[in-house]
Amino acid sequence: MSTGTLITVAPTGAEHSKADVPNLPVTLEELVETARDCERVGAAMIHIHIRDDDARPTLDIKRLTDTVAAVREQTSLIVQLSTGGSVTDPEEDRLRVLDAMPDSASCSMGTVNFGDDVFMNRWGFIVELHKRMQERGILPEYEIFDLGQLTTLHRLLDKHGLPSGGHVHVDLVMGVPGGMAGDTETLAAALRLIPEGATFSATGVGRATLPVLFGALSAGGHVRVGMEDTVNYARGERVKDNAQLVARASGLARIAQRPPVTPDEARTLLGVAARPSASA
Ligand code: KMH
Ligand code: ZN
């Protein structure tokens, strides 16, 4: 287990409101500042959801394009856009996200109950996302909310081929109310189903944050942390900012003798093309 740890930060998400979580980064300026802070303490990739002027989730393509450009200009991070958006976003808006040409984009592998809501991901939609990313050279991060979605991933790759760079990267999103549990037993079960040669990261939502973080590090996996997934640092203690969560993950990765990889090392690991120049 000699490789380092890819730390992805998911700073905003679509679920928390700014009113409830005032330190959530929602403007472009807040997002870029967060990205810089998180890179400084060990993040190599950023998973982005954006908000409108009223801090509500949006998939506005101009804002997304400007966001990709600004984060690229101010950091070396691998820029991943969410195609999941929020549970109410229509499929065509979610597909259009790819027009902003991020390095990577999420690609969820199935429908799941999501708290009181339903996060819809039809087979036909999954195939369309996968193919469009293949055509454009965008790295998919296959988001797995439940074990059966790993079966869907195998079906997708068997029927429609590997992503354009040839590398498969999976993120296990564990502990969503309605999805798989965020514990060691479930993580171990998921690992047996991950395609051969794939890399994986794991994300524990809410109280699952720490068990999943420790489990992923011990299993040779990578990790995603951030305020999209948890706004509590400890019992009764709110997260100060995203960098606090990244710094904790970096410290634990070092203790595990698997220190954080740089964004350039992460590009090599994931088969993502070299960083586009800011003017490109
Ligand atoms: N906001 C969730 C409904 C993704 O980013 O692709 C979906 C989500 C997954 O966060
Ligand atoms: Zn997300």
PDB file of N, CA and C in Angstrom, residues 188-225:
ATOM      1  N   ALA A 188     -16.307  -2.911   2.989  1.00  0.00           N
ATOM      2  CA  ALA A 188     -15.638  -4.148   2.568  1.00  0.00           C
ATOM      3  C   ALA A 188     -16.451  -4.848   1.477  1.00  0.00           C
ATOM      4  N   ALA A 189     -17.769  -4.844   1.616  1.00  0.00           N
ATOM      5  CA  ALA A 189     -18.626  -5.480   0.597  1.00  0.00           C
ATOM      6  C   ALA A 189     -18.503  -4.737  -0.741  1.00  0.00           C
ATOM      7  N   ALA A 190     -18.452  -3.408  -0.660  1.00  0.00           N
ATOM      8  CA  ALA A 190     -18.342  -2.619  -1.897  1.00  0.00           C
ATOM      9  C   ALA A 190     -17.013  -2.885  -2.595  1.00  0.00           C
ATOM     10  N   LEU A 191     -15.955  -3.031  -1.819  1.00  0.00           N
ATOM     11  CA  LEU A 191     -14.623  -3.195  -2.418  1.00  0.00           C
ATOM     12  C   LEU A 191     -14.547  -4.449  -3.270  1.00  0.00           C
ATOM     13  N   ARG A 192     -15.298  -5.485  -2.887  1.00  0.00           N
ATOM     14  CA  ARG A 192     -15.278  -6.729  -3.663  1.00  0.00           C
ATOM     15  C   ARG A 192     -15.943  -6.549  -5.035  1.00  0.00           C
ATOM     16  N   LEU A 193     -16.722  -5.471  -5.182  1.00  0.00           N
ATOM     17  CA  LEU A 193     -17.492  -5.276  -6.421  1.00  0.00           C
ATOM     18  C   LEU A 193     -16.901  -4.197  -7.335  1.00  0.00           C
ATOM     19  N   ILE A 194     -15.835  -3.569  -6.888  1.00  0.00           N
ATOM     20  CA  ILE A 194     -15.236  -2.495  -7.692  1.00  0.00           C
ATOM     21  C   ILE A 194     -14.466  -3.104  -8.873  1.00  0.00           C
ATOM     22  N   PRO A 195     -14.634  -2.558 -10.081  1.00  0.00           N
ATOM     23  CA  PRO A 195     -13.966  -3.155 -11.253  1.00  0.00           C
ATOM     24  C   PRO A 195     -12.449  -3.234 -11.061  1.00  0.00           C
ATOM     25  N   GLU A 196     -11.873  -4.283 -11.609  1.00  0.00           N
ATOM     26  CA  GLU A 196     -10.435  -4.493 -11.474  1.00  0.00           C
ATOM     27  C   GLU A 196      -9.674  -3.315 -12.087  1.00  0.00           C
ATOM     28  N   GLY A 197      -8.658  -2.862 -11.403  1.00  0.00           N
ATOM     29  CA  GLY A 197      -7.839  -1.769 -11.935  1.00  0.00           C
ATOM     30  C   GLY A 197      -8.392  -0.386 -11.633  1.00  0.00           C
ATOM     31  N   ALA A 198      -9.615  -0.324 -11.108  1.00  0.00           N
ATOM     32  CA  ALA A 198     -10.207   0.989 -10.812  1.00  0.00           C
ATOM     33  C   ALA A 198      -9.611   1.556  -9.527  1.00  0.00           C
ATOM     34  N   THR A 199      -9.593   2.876  -9.433  1.00  0.00           N
ATOM     35  CA  THR A 199      -9.317   3.514  -8.148  1.00  0.00           C
ATOM     36  C   THR A 199     -10.655   3.848  -7.503  1.00  0.00           C
ATOM     37  N   PHE A 200     -10.639   3.963  -6.188  1.00  0.00           N
ATOM     38  CA  PHE A 200     -11.884   4.380  -5.542  1.00  0.00           C
ATOM     39  C   PHE A 200     -11.590   5.403  -4.449  1.00  0.00           C
ATOM     40  N   SER A 201     -12.547   6.281  -4.280  1.00  0.00           N
ATOM     41  CA  SER A 201     -12.534   7.117  -3.084  1.00  0.00           C
ATOM     42  C   SER A 201     -13.831   6.835  -2.341  1.00  0.00           C
ATOM     43  N   ALA A 202     -13.890   7.264  -1.097  1.00  0.00           N
ATOM     44  CA  ALA A 202     -15.108   7.052  -0.321  1.00  0.00           C
ATOM     45  C   ALA A 202     -15.437   8.321   0.444  1.00  0.00           C
ATOM     46  N   THR A 203     -16.721   8.513   0.599  1.00  0.00           N
ATOM     47  CA  THR A 203     -17.276   9.700   1.236  1.00  0.00           C
ATOM     48  C   THR A 203     -18.278   9.244   2.268  1.00  0.00           C
ATOM     49  N   GLY A 204     -18.118   9.654   3.497  1.00  0.00           N
ATOM     50  CA  GLY A 204     -19.123   9.338   4.498  1.00  0.00           C
ATOM     51  C   GLY A 204     -19.955  10.575   4.785  1.00  0.00           C
ATOM     52  N   VAL A 205     -21.249  10.422   4.681  1.00  0.00           N
ATOM     53  CA  VAL A 205     -22.151  11.562   4.899  1.00  0.00           C
ATOM     54  C   VAL A 205     -22.506  11.654   6.383  1.00  0.00           C
ATOM     55  N   GLY A 206     -22.490  12.868   6.901  1.00  0.00           N
ATOM     56  CA  GLY A 206     -22.889  13.098   8.292  1.00  0.00           C
ATOM     57  C   GLY A 206     -22.054  12.271   9.254  1.00  0.00           C
ATOM     58  N   ARG A 207     -22.741  11.495  10.095  1.00  0.00           N
ATOM     59  CA  ARG A 207     -22.040  10.717  11.128  1.00  0.00           C
ATOM     60  C   ARG A 207     -21.144   9.623  10.549  1.00  0.00           C
ATOM     61  N   ALA A 208     -21.326   9.317   9.267  1.00  0.00           N
ATOM     62  CA  ALA A 208     -20.489   8.280   8.640  1.00  0.00           C
ATOM     63  C   ALA A 208     -19.127   8.829   8.221  1.00  0.00           C
ATOM     64  N   THR A 209     -18.922  10.137   8.387  1.00  0.00           N
ATOM     65  CA  THR A 209     -17.683  10.750   7.877  1.00  0.00           C
ATOM     66  C   THR A 209     -16.436  10.044   8.388  1.00  0.00           C
ATOM     67  N   LEU A 210     -16.317   9.910   9.693  1.00  0.00           N
ATOM     68  CA  LEU A 210     -15.061   9.367  10.235  1.00  0.00           C
ATOM     69  C   LEU A 210     -14.905   7.868   9.998  1.00  0.00           C
ATOM     70  N   PRO A 211     -15.937   7.034  10.244  1.00  0.00           N
ATOM     71  CA  PRO A 211     -15.759   5.614   9.938  1.00  0.00           C
ATOM     72  C   PRO A 211     -15.342   5.372   8.493  1.00  0.00           C
ATOM     73  N   VAL A 212     -15.936   6.111   7.565  1.00  0.00           N
ATOM     74  CA  VAL A 212     -15.622   5.904   6.148  1.00  0.00           C
ATOM     75  C   VAL A 212     -14.217   6.419   5.831  1.00  0.00           C
ATOM     76  N   LEU A 213     -13.852   7.536   6.436  1.00  0.00           N
ATOM     77  CA  LEU A 213     -12.501   8.085   6.221  1.00  0.00           C
ATOM     78  C   LEU A 213     -11.438   7.084   6.684  1.00  0.00           C
ATOM     79  N   PHE A 214     -11.588   6.583   7.889  1.00  0.00           N
ATOM     80  CA  PHE A 214     -10.615   5.609   8.413  1.00  0.00           C
ATOM     81  C   PHE A 214     -10.634   4.333   7.567  1.00  0.00           C
ATOM     82  N   GLY A 215     -11.821   3.876   7.205  1.00  0.00           N
ATOM     83  CA  GLY A 215     -11.935   2.636   6.436  1.00  0.00           C
ATOM     84  C   GLY A 215     -11.277   2.758   5.070  1.00  0.00           C
ATOM     85  N   ALA A 216     -11.539   3.876   4.394  1.00  0.00           N
ATOM     86  CA  ALA A 216     -10.970   4.062   3.045  1.00  0.00           C
ATOM     87  C   ALA A 216      -9.451   4.137   3.109  1.00  0.00           C
ATOM     88  N   LEU A 217      -8.932   4.848   4.085  1.00  0.00           N
ATOM     89  CA  LEU A 217      -7.466   4.952   4.200  1.00  0.00           C
ATOM     90  C   LEU A 217      -6.849   3.577   4.459  1.00  0.00           C
ATOM     91  N   SER A 218      -7.469   2.815   5.318  1.00  0.00           N
ATOM     92  CA  SER A 218      -6.884   1.503   5.648  1.00  0.00           C
ATOM     93  C   SER A 218      -7.006   0.531   4.488  1.00  0.00           C
ATOM     94  N   ALA A 219      -7.982   0.757   3.607  1.00  0.00           N
ATOM     95  CA  ALA A 219      -8.190  -0.157   2.476  1.00  0.00           C
ATOM     96  C   ALA A 219      -7.405   0.270   1.236  1.00  0.00           C
ATOM     97  N   GLY A 220      -6.587   1.304   1.357  1.00  0.00           N
ATOM     98  CA  GLY A 220      -5.802   1.756   0.198  1.00  0.00           C
ATOM     99  C   GLY A 220      -6.594   2.653  -0.739  1.00  0.00           C
ATOM    100  N   GLY A 221      -7.713   3.161  -0.258  1.00  0.00           N
ATOM    101  CA  GLY A 221      -8.551   4.011  -1.101  1.00  0.00           C
ATOM    102  C   GLY A 221      -8.257   5.489  -0.920  1.00  0.00           C
ATOM    103  N   HIS A 222      -9.005   6.280  -1.643  1.00  0.00           N
ATOM    104  CA  HIS A 222      -8.875   7.735  -1.587  1.00  0.00           C
ATOM    105  C   HIS A 222     -10.103   8.292  -0.856  1.00  0.00           C
ATOM    106  N   VAL A 223     -10.101   9.574  -0.589  1.00  0.00           N
ATOM    107  CA  VAL A 223     -11.177  10.104   0.249  1.00  0.00           C
ATOM    108  C   VAL A 223     -11.761  11.403  -0.317  1.00  0.00           C
ATOM    109  N   ARG A 224     -13.051  11.594  -0.051  1.00  0.00           N
ATOM    110  CA  ARG A 224     -13.683  12.881  -0.332  1.00  0.00           C
ATOM    111  C   ARG A 224     -14.228  13.410   0.972  1.00  0.00           C
ATOM    112  N   VAL A 225     -13.962  14.677   1.235  1.00  0.00           N
ATOM    113  CA  VAL A 225     -14.498  15.335   2.431  1.00  0.00           C
ATOM    114  C   VAL A 225     -15.034  16.708   2.022  1.00  0.00           C
TER     115      VAL A 225
END
